[in-house]
Amino acid sequence: MTDLNTLGEIGLIERIRQATPSPVHPETVRGIGDDAAVFDWGEDYGLLATDMLVEGIHFDLTYVPLKHLGYKAVTFGVSDIAAMNGLPVQLTVSIGLSSRFPVEAIDELYEGIRAACEAYHVDLVGGDTTASRSGLLISVSVLGKVPKDLITYRTGAQANDVLCVTGDVGGAYLGLQLLEREKQVFLADPNMQPNLSEERAYLVQRQLRPDARTDIVHELRDLGVRPTAMIDISDGLASELLHLCRQSGTGAVIFDENLPIDNQTHLAADEFKISPITAALNGGEDYELLFTVRPQAFEKLANSARITAIGYLTADPTQIVLATKAGQQTPIRAQGWSDAENR
Amino acid sequence: MTDLNTLGEIGLIERIRQATPSPVHPETVRGIGDDAAVFDWGEDYGLLATDMLVEGIHFDLTYVPLKHLGYKAVTFGVSDIAAMNGLPVQLTVSIGLSSRFPVEAIDELYEGIRAACEAYHVDLVGGDTTASRSGLLISVSVLGKVPKDLITYRTGAQANDVLCVTGDVGGAYLGLQLLEREKQVFLADPNMQPNLSEERAYLVQRQLRPDARTDIVHELRDLGVRPTAMIDISDGLASELLHLCRQSGTGAVIFDENLPIDNQTHLAADEFKISPITAALNGGEDYELLFTVRPQAFEKLANSARITAIGYLTADPTQIVLATKAGQQTPIRAQGWSDAENR
């Protein structure tokens, strides 16, 4: 018998993908292996992405308000559609509930789901409700669309492409550290008041109620830029960069000084004695997009406040490195399955 | 705070449905409230159904082989598509796993998933893998299609329509009783050999590896019959009949002697001192279809070995009854959320 940890999540997905036969329906354009499956629906490509969130693994109800959790569950799925350069159209939400949840708790969860549906302009069209013996389970499936000439896979990047990331990175991870610390204080003395100052509000919001970057999909269309490759980095910038490079057959250089890190992230990283670069690369849960564009297309993006060039792609797939100001280069590594499980 | 059990699963779904705003996308034809959501994809209607299966609620790995479980998870979703008179095209499977599962166990699960994909002619196109602290979780989303003039909702039945059910009913429930008994024997004395005789194989198969009735969708098309309403009865014939009647605004009469009950189901019901009628009406997990046709259309189905007329619809929505040979009528009631949770 082979321990799951020896294979890792990426190895497991690859094992499933390899064992899956070729599609029998001609409208199935792409299956396992990107942020969403792709279908030929005539005028547009259809997209389907699905995600599962498990209490105790993905969220801790000690400090996660259910309304925020509902919003975040939708963000989770919508971000996968955005990563294909698409926009969401419909979604289903299935929930597993233990009887400890009162009806009002479920109302709160759905309030957040509806708020997200409104924000992302997506129709809630169904789902499933079931009992659970082990806390709250949420599964989200999102259908989306993208014009055929705009579809963006993980596989299209080329050497010399500019590597871009949206928003800022590392904040969600430090938001989690803040919330975990308050939880420990609260568990030690339930009369203590939480010490989440106003200045920390941004980091907590990054963790609790992140937004998927459908705005970037619109911005890229408005600017007439089609990325050569794109991926959602909610599992961590480093591991997703490795996916993008592996699937495109390229290497990459990232400049540490270019990583967009919010000042609050820097301050909290200092306090927790965590490297802000590590938080940015491996923290995860930033629902941002990593994408590549041809050098000549980058000019159109250079003035965008929401997009930062963090490096470029190289021809050598064995070289995926972080470069410091001083010229040092260190290989970028990913976190694995066991890290996620212990989180 | 309101206890979830006072609302029940049906009440909860209705509460969610009522709070869900109208669709913003014109291609969303129907959302929550049928076996699948319906989309206008031009030539055909698109369908999306999603289901969640939780260890300890929906299956017991003491006696459920993982290969069968994978097959059954796909059956679960495909049956919802068949209930719209549609055929499945693509599906995603998400799994939550604790580290006690070796890689070989996941291989077995996917072997069953692939066997079902082949049987139902559907492409496995994606999913999600995550850690779980509480056993195996499976979420299946199925995309399907149906020609627009063949779509069948729960809402189209009329008084005098003939009520039909596919296959036979009650067998899956008695299969579960057999498996549960063997489990107790095994737990009491692990050296005991299981006593599942050949004759009981049918019932065990009904429970462990049921088939979705895509064959009926083909048969109805071949015979040129479009049902007026249709619903999947995996949650139990009685509760699904109540749904169909409520959503169509009709009553119904079922004749107990017409219920298609296999001889093995009768024998096992005798042994367990369970009424075979109760097993047929409330046992659940028979992945059969309940549908209605206009009386004149029923002639075309009368010779089908796979379809049984069990009653008819009436104009009075308050009268949904089981009629005995002796002429007695008893109201049909559904099982609720708490039953499902305790199963």
XYZ file of C-alpha atoms in Angstrom:
686
model
C 0.000 0.000 0.000
C 1.298 3.439 -0.927
C 0.922 6.336 1.493
C -0.925 9.287 -0.029
C 1.725 11.667 1.291
C 4.417 10.056 -0.870
C 2.395 10.993 -3.952
C 1.252 14.479 -2.926
C -1.791 16.298 -4.233
C -0.171 17.188 -7.554
C 0.983 13.601 -8.030
C -2.501 12.350 -7.230
C -4.161 14.668 -9.754
C -1.588 13.655 -12.369
C -2.268 9.970 -11.601
C -6.019 10.508 -12.043
C -5.476 12.527 -15.224
C -3.290 9.848 -16.792
C -5.818 7.117 -16.047
C -8.705 9.135 -17.517
C -9.584 8.091 -21.068
C -9.855 10.613 -23.896
C -13.219 12.387 -24.120
C -15.944 10.676 -26.151
C -17.850 13.912 -26.814
C -16.348 16.192 -29.463
C -17.521 19.287 -27.530
C -15.181 18.416 -24.647
C -12.169 20.595 -25.520
C -10.094 20.173 -22.344
C -10.601 18.068 -19.256
C -8.448 17.646 -16.161
C -5.308 19.792 -15.970
C -6.285 23.453 -15.990
C -8.275 25.760 -13.683
C -11.517 24.743 -15.430
C -12.742 22.231 -18.012
C -13.459 23.691 -21.460
C -16.395 22.889 -23.781
C -17.215 23.984 -27.295
C -20.630 25.613 -27.037
C -20.667 27.080 -30.526
C -20.054 30.812 -30.293
C -18.227 30.696 -26.942
C -16.279 28.192 -24.933
C -18.089 26.938 -21.838
C -16.103 26.500 -18.615
C -16.761 24.346 -15.539
C -14.775 24.537 -12.304
C -15.488 22.806 -9.026
C -14.029 23.199 -5.532
C -14.587 21.595 -2.149
C -14.145 23.344 1.213
C -13.980 21.319 4.416
C -14.291 22.627 7.983
C -11.046 22.125 9.888
C -9.037 22.078 6.650
C -10.067 25.203 4.752
C -11.733 27.215 7.478
C -12.088 27.479 11.243
C -15.542 28.567 12.373
C -14.033 29.926 15.605
C -13.191 33.109 13.739
C -14.654 32.788 10.243
C -18.094 34.437 10.076
C -20.475 32.276 8.012
C -21.441 35.190 5.805
C -17.800 35.691 4.820
C -17.391 31.966 4.326
C -20.308 31.892 1.880
C -18.754 34.755 -0.054
C -15.338 33.103 -0.054
C -16.716 29.761 -1.275
C -18.110 31.511 -4.355
C -14.841 33.446 -4.797
C -13.009 30.103 -4.787
C -14.918 28.871 -7.832
C -15.207 32.163 -9.694
C -11.438 32.662 -9.454
C -10.928 29.434 -11.438
C -13.173 30.759 -14.210
C -11.312 34.108 -14.236
C -8.054 32.154 -14.582
C -9.305 30.889 -17.966
C -9.926 34.541 -18.938
C -13.643 33.792 -18.596
C -16.588 35.204 -16.686
C -18.939 33.187 -14.470
C -22.570 32.660 -15.459
C -24.155 30.098 -13.125
C -23.163 28.215 -10.003
C -24.359 25.468 -7.700
C -23.537 25.212 -4.011
C -23.838 21.925 -2.103
C -23.605 21.889 1.665
C -23.097 19.161 4.246
C -24.362 20.157 7.694
C -24.365 18.642 11.124
C -27.488 19.268 13.182
C -25.588 21.663 15.466
C -26.160 24.344 12.801
C -29.307 26.339 13.490
C -31.345 27.567 10.534
C -30.088 31.115 11.162
C -26.489 29.973 10.572
C -27.447 28.607 7.171
C -29.246 31.865 6.401
C -26.012 33.735 7.134
C -23.980 31.421 4.908
C -26.420 31.965 2.042
C -26.451 35.713 2.641
C -22.740 35.672 1.826
C -23.287 33.372 -1.164
C -25.940 35.734 -2.546
C -23.740 38.799 -1.963
C -20.977 37.110 -3.968
C -23.404 36.093 -6.724
C -24.450 39.738 -7.017
C -20.856 40.982 -6.989
C -19.761 38.484 -9.667
C -22.973 38.690 -11.701
C -23.639 34.950 -11.481
C -26.887 32.985 -11.033
C -27.249 30.543 -8.125
C -29.074 27.676 -9.851
C -28.948 24.686 -7.538
C -27.001 22.437 -5.239
C -27.500 19.674 -2.745
C -28.061 19.627 0.995
C -27.019 16.678 3.088
C -26.288 15.724 6.647
C -22.667 15.589 7.780
C -21.223 13.961 10.868
C -18.186 16.162 10.847
C -18.848 19.822 10.518
C -19.582 21.984 7.545
C -18.777 20.903 3.980
C -19.195 23.159 0.952
C -18.839 22.215 -2.694
C -19.121 24.879 -5.379
C -19.390 24.305 -9.124
C -19.234 27.308 -11.439
C -20.189 27.453 -15.109
C -18.606 30.244 -17.108
C -18.032 31.436 -20.648
C -15.220 32.934 -22.662
C -15.089 34.054 -26.310
C -13.100 31.422 -28.187
C -10.355 33.829 -29.230
C -9.741 34.871 -25.610
C -9.467 31.469 -23.876
C -6.258 31.322 -21.834
C -4.706 28.044 -20.751
C -1.756 27.328 -18.504
C 0.074 25.966 -21.510
C 0.583 28.992 -23.774
C 3.500 30.824 -22.149
C 6.773 31.289 -24.054
C 10.309 32.378 -23.219
C 10.643 36.168 -22.822
C 6.977 36.598 -21.873
C 6.483 39.080 -19.033
C 5.232 37.445 -15.834
C 2.488 39.486 -14.160
C 0.530 39.167 -10.940
C -2.640 41.006 -9.960
C -3.207 42.881 -6.699
C -0.821 42.099 -3.862
C 0.366 38.832 -2.371
C 1.084 37.424 1.092
C -1.660 39.406 2.833
C -4.141 36.550 3.221
C -1.497 34.413 4.943
C -0.673 37.123 7.479
C -4.392 37.732 8.005
C -4.590 34.050 8.949
C -1.694 34.432 11.415
C -3.468 37.368 13.069
C -6.730 35.436 13.369
C -4.968 32.332 14.703
C -3.160 34.405 17.327
C -6.411 36.011 18.477
C -7.969 32.560 18.660
C -5.205 31.354 20.998
C -5.611 34.443 23.186
C -9.362 33.890 23.271
C -9.004 30.180 24.092
C -6.627 31.053 26.971
C -8.943 33.724 28.361
C -12.437 34.026 26.858
C -12.862 37.455 28.529
C -10.044 39.018 26.512
C -11.145 41.405 23.800
C -9.784 40.776 20.313
C -6.836 42.987 19.415
C -7.436 43.356 15.693
C -6.681 47.019 15.191
C -8.076 49.028 12.315
C -4.714 48.963 10.551
C -4.907 45.196 10.393
C -8.361 45.237 8.823
C -6.920 44.866 5.324
C -5.069 41.636 6.129
C -8.057 40.122 7.922
C -10.269 41.006 4.980
C -7.780 39.397 2.565
C -8.151 36.176 4.552
C -11.854 36.227 5.354
C -13.500 37.808 2.351
C -11.260 37.770 -0.712
C -12.500 38.883 -4.121
C -11.956 36.945 -7.345
C -10.393 39.084 -10.057
C -13.173 39.209 -12.623
C -12.277 42.927 -12.815
C -8.953 41.922 -14.375
C -10.739 39.851 -17.018
C -12.709 42.965 -17.956
C -9.602 45.164 -17.834
C -7.625 42.831 -20.117
C -10.505 42.840 -22.605
C -10.798 46.616 -22.462
C -7.068 46.984 -23.071
C -7.132 44.456 -25.890
C -4.620 42.154 -24.194
C -4.923 38.368 -24.268
C -2.505 36.668 -21.858
C -0.456 33.816 -23.272
C -1.066 31.791 -20.073
C -2.930 32.350 -16.816
C -3.479 30.548 -13.497
C -5.218 31.238 -10.185
C -2.714 31.490 -7.300
C -4.960 30.731 -4.327
C -2.796 27.648 -3.639
C 0.343 29.838 -3.482
C 2.292 31.863 -6.039
C 5.320 29.536 -6.005
C 3.453 26.282 -6.620
C 1.258 27.851 -9.298
C 4.260 29.337 -11.076
C 5.751 25.840 -11.144
C 2.510 24.527 -12.694
C 2.467 27.251 -15.324
C 6.122 26.690 -16.243
C 5.801 22.898 -16.308
C 2.654 23.025 -18.441
C 4.139 25.636 -20.807
C 7.606 24.052 -20.901
C 9.401 27.187 -19.746
C 11.602 28.436 -16.907
C 11.088 31.702 -15.019
C 12.896 34.420 -13.118
C 11.035 36.387 -10.429
C 12.601 39.484 -8.860
C 11.940 39.567 -5.124
C 11.874 43.369 -5.040
C 9.100 43.379 -7.651
C 6.683 41.236 -5.648
C 3.661 43.412 -4.812
C 3.497 43.241 -1.016
C 1.225 45.582 0.913
C 2.769 47.701 3.675
C 0.483 46.033 6.235
C 1.796 42.674 5.109
C 5.357 43.912 5.709
C 4.494 45.180 9.196
C 2.707 41.987 10.228
C 5.500 39.833 8.741
C 8.004 41.739 10.907
C 5.843 41.148 13.963
C 5.476 37.418 13.312
C 9.128 37.110 12.253
C 8.048 35.680 8.905
C 9.823 36.654 5.688
C 7.366 38.724 3.635
C 8.851 37.092 0.520
C 8.015 33.624 1.871
C 4.494 34.782 2.715
C 4.137 36.207 -0.798
C 5.461 33.072 -2.516
C 4.033 30.303 -0.344
C 1.342 31.830 1.883
C -1.501 31.097 -0.486
C -5.171 32.125 -0.359
C -4.538 35.320 -2.272
C -7.263 35.007 -4.907
C -5.062 36.723 -7.461
C -4.110 35.763 -11.003
C -0.657 34.989 -12.335
C -0.367 35.508 -16.078
C 2.073 36.027 -18.895
C 1.969 38.396 -21.855
C 4.233 38.902 -24.857
C 6.745 41.703 -24.186
C 5.163 43.964 -26.793
C 1.705 43.502 -25.224
C 2.979 44.435 -21.791
C 3.223 48.107 -22.802
C -0.584 48.260 -22.707
C -0.585 47.031 -19.098
C 2.327 49.064 -17.789
C 0.059 51.780 -16.355
C -2.434 49.431 -14.679
C -2.594 49.953 -10.923
C -3.866 46.392 -10.504
C -1.131 44.540 -12.386
C 2.576 44.168 -11.510
C 5.347 42.688 -13.655
C 7.323 40.391 -11.343
C 9.703 38.719 -13.791
C 9.922 36.954 -17.116
C 9.923 33.481 -18.619
C 13.012 31.689 -19.848
C 13.616 28.842 -22.280
C 15.189 26.492 -19.726
C 12.416 24.632 -17.856
C 14.851 23.520 -15.146
C 15.500 27.113 -14.053
C 12.640 28.571 -12.026
C 14.308 31.023 -9.684
C 13.874 33.957 -7.359
C 16.459 36.676 -8.059
C 17.518 39.151 -5.394
C 18.646 42.732 -5.896
C 22.182 41.559 -5.157
C 21.997 39.164 -8.101
C 21.594 35.948 -6.114
C 19.283 33.306 -7.540
C 17.485 30.640 -5.492
C 15.290 27.884 -6.932
C 11.565 28.253 -6.231
C 9.924 25.281 -4.537
C 6.284 24.474 -3.897
C 4.480 23.403 -0.794
C 2.833 20.029 -0.932
C -0.235 18.158 0.113
C 0.892 17.586 3.695
C 1.302 21.317 4.270
C -2.225 21.926 3.122
C -3.509 19.136 5.323
C -1.782 20.516 8.391
C -2.918 24.029 7.834
C -32.270 29.932 17.156
C -34.257 27.469 15.066
C -33.325 23.785 15.056
C -32.630 22.472 11.559
C -34.827 19.449 12.235
C -37.933 21.620 12.641
C -37.445 22.851 9.089
C -36.453 19.564 7.418
C -34.423 19.198 4.246
C -37.336 20.114 1.976
C -38.116 23.167 4.091
C -34.467 24.195 3.990
C -34.260 23.923 0.191
C -37.509 25.890 -0.116
C -36.113 28.563 2.226
C -32.940 28.837 0.106
C -34.959 28.898 -3.115
C -37.243 31.684 -1.899
C -34.291 33.841 -0.820
C -32.503 33.374 -4.171
C -32.975 36.338 -6.510
C -34.180 35.890 -10.086
C -31.458 34.992 -12.587
C -29.570 37.877 -14.174
C -28.518 35.861 -17.229
C -31.247 35.293 -19.846
C -29.804 31.836 -20.640
C -30.671 30.613 -17.119
C -34.013 28.918 -17.783
C -34.599 27.220 -14.414
C -32.632 27.298 -11.196
C -33.299 25.619 -7.851
C -36.358 23.365 -7.647
C -35.943 20.502 -10.113
C -33.517 17.594 -10.523
C -31.131 19.817 -12.499
C -30.724 23.465 -13.456
C -31.632 24.283 -17.077
C -29.792 26.619 -19.474
C -30.589 27.813 -22.973
C -27.596 26.770 -25.074
C -29.152 27.525 -28.432
C -30.074 24.260 -30.095
C -30.395 22.245 -26.860
C -31.045 22.914 -23.239
C -28.004 22.452 -21.004
C -28.462 20.731 -17.625
C -26.355 20.867 -14.461
C -26.898 18.642 -11.422
C -24.722 18.315 -8.354
C -24.699 15.848 -5.466
C -22.646 15.340 -2.330
C -21.921 11.974 -0.686
C -20.551 11.799 2.841
C -19.017 8.779 4.585
C -21.148 7.711 7.538
C -24.257 9.325 6.002
C -24.478 7.950 2.461
C -22.135 4.995 2.654
C -20.357 2.725 5.096
C -16.914 1.631 3.955
C -17.172 -1.467 6.151
C -19.096 -3.140 3.347
C -19.116 -0.743 0.391
C -16.263 -1.556 -2.018
C -14.643 1.669 -3.257
C -15.039 0.652 -6.868
C -18.797 0.315 -6.429
C -18.881 3.593 -4.524
C -17.196 5.403 -7.425
C -19.742 3.921 -9.821
C -22.635 4.847 -7.531
C -21.433 8.448 -7.102
C -21.622 8.915 -10.872
C -25.016 7.158 -10.984
C -26.244 9.647 -8.365
C -25.560 12.622 -10.644
C -26.469 10.997 -13.957
C -29.858 9.968 -12.552
C -30.689 13.668 -11.996
C -29.921 14.415 -15.650
C -32.053 11.446 -16.789
C -34.911 12.825 -14.646
C -34.955 15.925 -16.906
C -35.239 13.547 -19.900
C -31.628 14.451 -20.707
C -28.375 12.606 -21.285
C -25.106 13.321 -19.484
C -22.122 14.763 -21.361
C -19.424 15.758 -18.857
C -18.846 15.416 -15.141
C -16.487 16.546 -12.407
C -15.718 14.573 -9.258
C -14.269 16.234 -6.158
C -12.975 14.122 -3.300
C -12.055 14.846 0.288
C -9.672 12.263 1.736
C -8.099 11.571 5.081
C -4.535 10.330 4.993
C -5.664 6.836 6.080
C -6.544 6.204 2.410
C -3.665 4.610 0.534
C -3.153 5.510 -3.111
C -4.506 2.097 -4.128
C -7.864 2.893 -2.498
C -8.171 6.046 -4.597
C -7.263 4.032 -7.684
C -10.163 1.681 -6.908
C -12.587 4.559 -6.426
C -11.574 6.027 -9.793
C -11.809 2.622 -11.461
C -15.497 2.647 -10.558
C -15.888 6.272 -11.656
C -14.330 5.435 -15.035
C -16.503 2.332 -15.458
C -19.589 4.479 -14.870
C -18.341 7.167 -17.277
C -17.981 4.501 -19.923
C -21.411 2.999 -19.178
C -23.138 6.392 -19.305
C -21.060 7.777 -22.172
C -19.874 10.799 -20.178
C -16.492 12.578 -20.050
C -14.688 12.987 -16.703
C -13.340 16.538 -17.092
C -12.156 17.686 -13.690
C -12.713 17.984 -9.979
C -10.910 18.913 -6.823
C -8.905 16.925 -4.297
C -8.630 18.027 -0.719
C -7.755 16.726 2.706
C -10.594 15.737 5.044
C -10.483 15.154 8.789
C -13.548 12.986 8.732
C -13.500 10.245 6.180
C -14.293 10.235 2.517
C -16.306 13.011 0.850
C -17.421 12.919 -2.777
C -19.073 15.678 -4.757
C -20.235 15.043 -8.307
C -21.417 17.646 -10.819
C -22.866 16.464 -14.118
C -23.484 18.525 -17.242
C -26.087 17.165 -19.629
C -28.153 18.085 -22.632
C -31.709 17.617 -23.822
C -33.421 18.741 -27.037
C -35.634 21.691 -26.139
C -38.859 19.961 -27.149
C -38.105 16.997 -24.857
C -37.224 18.770 -21.582
C -39.299 17.343 -18.743
C -39.856 19.217 -15.497
C -41.553 18.178 -12.284
C -44.236 20.736 -12.974
C -45.989 19.481 -16.107
C -48.232 16.689 -14.800
C -52.018 16.950 -15.138
C -55.042 15.162 -13.713
C -55.678 11.799 -15.426
C -52.029 11.374 -16.427
C -50.776 7.826 -15.955
C -48.149 7.531 -13.208
C -45.261 5.260 -14.219
C -42.172 3.964 -12.484
C -39.137 2.324 -14.064
C -37.565 -0.964 -12.957
C -38.515 -2.209 -9.505
C -38.555 -0.524 -6.125
C -37.641 -1.397 -2.533
C -34.726 -3.647 -3.470
C -31.938 -1.205 -2.582
C -33.377 -0.764 0.911
C -33.478 -4.498 1.564
C -29.988 -4.810 0.142
C -28.924 -2.312 2.800
C -30.621 -4.367 5.525
C -28.744 -7.476 4.387
C -25.414 -5.643 4.382
C -26.081 -4.070 7.788
C -26.933 -7.462 9.261
C -23.762 -9.003 7.918
C -21.817 -6.077 9.352
C -23.246 -6.728 12.837
C -22.421 -10.431 12.552
C -18.912 -9.550 11.436
C -18.430 -7.011 14.239
C -19.562 -9.604 16.785
C -17.251 -12.297 15.391
C -14.735 -11.260 12.730
C -14.110 -14.929 11.864
C -17.671 -15.450 10.631
C -18.050 -15.758 6.886
C -20.584 -13.471 5.234
C -23.907 -15.159 4.537
C -24.891 -13.313 1.361
C -26.241 -16.126 -0.737
C -26.400 -16.021 -4.506
C -30.138 -15.406 -4.402
C -29.538 -12.198 -2.519
C -27.048 -10.926 -5.047
C -29.688 -8.861 -6.816
C -30.600 -6.887 -3.682
C -26.987 -6.279 -2.736
C -26.278 -5.083 -6.259
C -29.284 -2.735 -6.113
C -27.729 -1.161 -3.024
C -24.053 -1.185 -3.953
C -23.954 -0.580 -7.676
C -27.210 0.878 -8.978
C -27.577 2.041 -12.571
C -29.091 5.369 -13.625
C -31.895 4.939 -16.160
C -30.395 6.616 -19.205
C -31.760 3.555 -21.054
C -35.289 4.845 -20.315
C -34.442 8.253 -21.787
C -33.422 6.460 -24.990
C -36.494 4.192 -24.889
C -38.894 7.127 -24.467
C -37.247 8.882 -27.424
C -37.438 5.739 -29.548
C -41.130 5.315 -28.723
C -41.853 8.986 -29.368
C -43.157 9.594 -25.852
C -42.407 12.764 -23.917
C -43.437 12.502 -20.251
C -45.480 15.369 -18.859
C -43.393 15.330 -15.643
C -40.476 13.266 -14.330
C -38.425 12.950 -11.129
C -35.617 10.759 -9.806
C -36.767 8.635 -6.848
C -33.463 7.876 -5.158
C -34.741 9.724 -2.068
C -37.802 7.470 -1.926
C -40.863 6.981 -4.140
C -43.287 8.494 -1.601
C -41.417 11.741 -0.978
C -40.690 12.220 -4.682
C -44.330 11.616 -5.605
C -45.265 14.332 -3.119
C -42.760 16.682 -4.795
C -44.111 15.932 -8.255
C -47.727 16.433 -7.147
C -46.978 19.629 -5.215
C -44.975 21.108 -8.078
C -47.599 20.121 -10.676
C -50.582 21.013 -8.454
C -52.169 17.577 -8.658
C -53.183 14.715 -6.415
C -52.407 11.034 -7.060
C -53.635 7.512 -6.469
C -51.137 4.639 -6.355
C -52.334 1.022 -6.324
C -50.267 -1.046 -3.914
C -50.670 -4.196 -6.000
C -49.182 -2.400 -9.008
C -45.906 -1.458 -7.322
C -43.118 -3.335 -9.138
C -41.450 -5.300 -6.353
C -38.918 -8.008 -7.160
C -39.485 -11.471 -5.718
C -36.165 -11.245 -3.827
C -37.379 -8.019 -2.240
C -40.531 -9.819 -1.080
C -38.514 -12.703 0.395
C -36.089 -10.427 2.225
C -38.930 -8.195 3.462
C -40.582 -11.293 4.981
C -37.333 -12.242 6.664
C -36.766 -8.757 8.120
C -40.482 -8.384 8.995
C -40.636 -5.223 6.910
C -43.649 -4.429 4.752
C -42.510 -4.680 1.110
C -44.887 -1.781 0.338
C -43.145 0.402 2.920
C -39.756 -0.585 1.492
C -41.029 0.261 -2.006
C -42.485 3.631 -0.989
C -39.966 4.865 1.579
C -36.856 2.718 1.277
C -35.092 5.000 -1.168
C -31.855 4.537 -3.126
C -33.599 2.908 -6.055
C -32.149 4.982 -8.898
C -35.390 4.732 -10.822
C -37.526 7.384 -12.489
C -41.106 8.311 -11.640
C -42.908 9.946 -14.528
C -46.317 10.806 -15.893
C -47.707 10.527 -19.415
C -51.006 11.521 -20.989
C -53.399 8.504 -21.046
C -53.302 8.312 -24.868
C -49.468 8.269 -24.831
C -49.381 5.416 -22.342
C -50.469 2.944 -25.034
C -47.009 3.246 -26.567
C -45.402 2.237 -23.249
C -47.796 -0.526 -22.280
C -45.528 -3.262 -23.634
C -42.299 -1.975 -22.122
C -40.720 -4.472 -19.750
C -38.939 -1.641 -17.968
C -41.925 0.589 -17.201
C -44.892 -0.074 -14.868
C -48.059 2.006 -14.496
C -48.656 2.330 -10.746
C -51.569 4.778 -10.640
C -52.836 8.051 -11.995
C -53.017 11.727 -11.142
C -56.094 13.490 -9.806
C -57.211 17.112 -9.744
C -57.311 17.416 -5.942
C -53.821 18.241 -4.663
C -54.792 17.334 -1.083
C -55.435 13.685 -2.020
C -52.212 11.726 -2.523
C -53.115 8.192 -1.523
C -52.185 4.549 -1.625
C -55.160 2.378 -2.623
C -55.369 -1.274 -1.645
C -57.059 -4.067 -3.561
C -59.840 -3.970 -0.962
C -60.534 -0.340 -1.841
C -58.968 1.235 1.254
C -57.092 4.490 0.764
C -54.307 5.765 3.025
C -52.497 9.109 2.643
C -48.891 8.891 1.447
C -46.332 10.586 3.670
C -42.683 11.355 3.137
C -39.648 10.718 5.257
C -37.814 13.796 6.418
C -34.351 15.130 7.014
C -33.890 13.439 10.381
C -34.564 10.038 8.852
C -31.915 10.653 6.254
C -29.474 11.785 8.901
C -30.083 8.740 11.013
C -29.801 6.332 8.168
